[in-house]
C-alpha atoms as one frame of an Amber mdcrd trajectory, in Angstrom:
protein
   7.643  -2.783 -24.775   4.279  -0.699 -25.093   2.425  -3.512 -23.487   4.491
  -3.330 -20.242   4.558   0.536 -20.347   0.679   0.546 -20.568   0.258  -2.227
 -17.454   2.651   0.017 -15.097   1.023   3.258 -16.166  -2.736   1.409 -15.323
  -1.334   0.110 -12.060   0.433   3.682 -10.957  -3.440   5.121 -11.802  -4.811
   2.322  -9.718  -2.323   2.958  -6.506  -2.556   6.755  -6.657  -6.497   6.427
  -6.389  -6.300   3.922  -3.416  -3.847   6.164  -1.749  -6.502   9.247  -2.007
  -9.324   6.260  -0.792  -6.937   5.535   1.978  -5.086   8.147   3.384  -7.122
  11.004   4.573  -7.341   9.647   8.092  -4.319  10.949  10.107  -4.183   7.140
  11.763  -4.224   5.257   8.781  -1.302   7.665   7.376   0.450   6.836  10.854
  -0.043   3.638  10.515   1.172   3.441   6.610   4.422   5.690   7.749   5.253
   3.036  10.586   5.131   0.083   8.341   7.121   1.760   5.959   9.969   2.495
   7.979   9.739  -0.787   9.034  10.075  -2.248   6.100  12.893   0.727   5.075
  15.058  -0.118   8.222  15.266  -4.185   6.880  15.935  -3.123   3.722  19.026
  -1.086   4.678  19.874  -3.416   7.073  19.940  -6.274   4.208  17.757  -8.278
   6.682  15.425 -10.071   3.627  13.250 -11.900   6.204  12.657  -8.958   8.124
  11.790  -6.952   5.141   9.548  -9.989   3.805   7.929 -10.027   6.990   7.445
  -6.174   7.122   6.150  -6.002   3.265   3.349  -8.756   3.911   2.600  -6.901
   7.153   2.387  -3.742   4.784   0.344  -5.092   2.108  -2.284  -7.042   4.891
  -2.608  -3.337   6.831  -3.329  -1.929   3.315  -6.084  -4.538   2.580  -7.847
  -4.013   5.636  -8.169  -0.441   5.455  -8.936  -0.553   2.486 -11.955  -2.822
   2.751 -13.027  -0.737   6.221 -13.348   2.182   4.200 -15.049   0.531   1.125
 -17.447  -0.810   3.774 -17.926   2.576   5.403 -18.609   4.622   2.027
């Protein structure tokens, strides 16, 4: 489905931009890696509830980081 492919391409470009915009600080990178490790461990353990909580925390942090960066720009 070409529309689906295009939507994924647009989303991927957006994510790449957000990474470039937000991951220039070592503290931010460390926080993101900590959250992703937490998520990976929960997934590896087969713990759906922990994985869901880790993903929510990761997305909350991402939102906060983006808003902080936008306010400072």
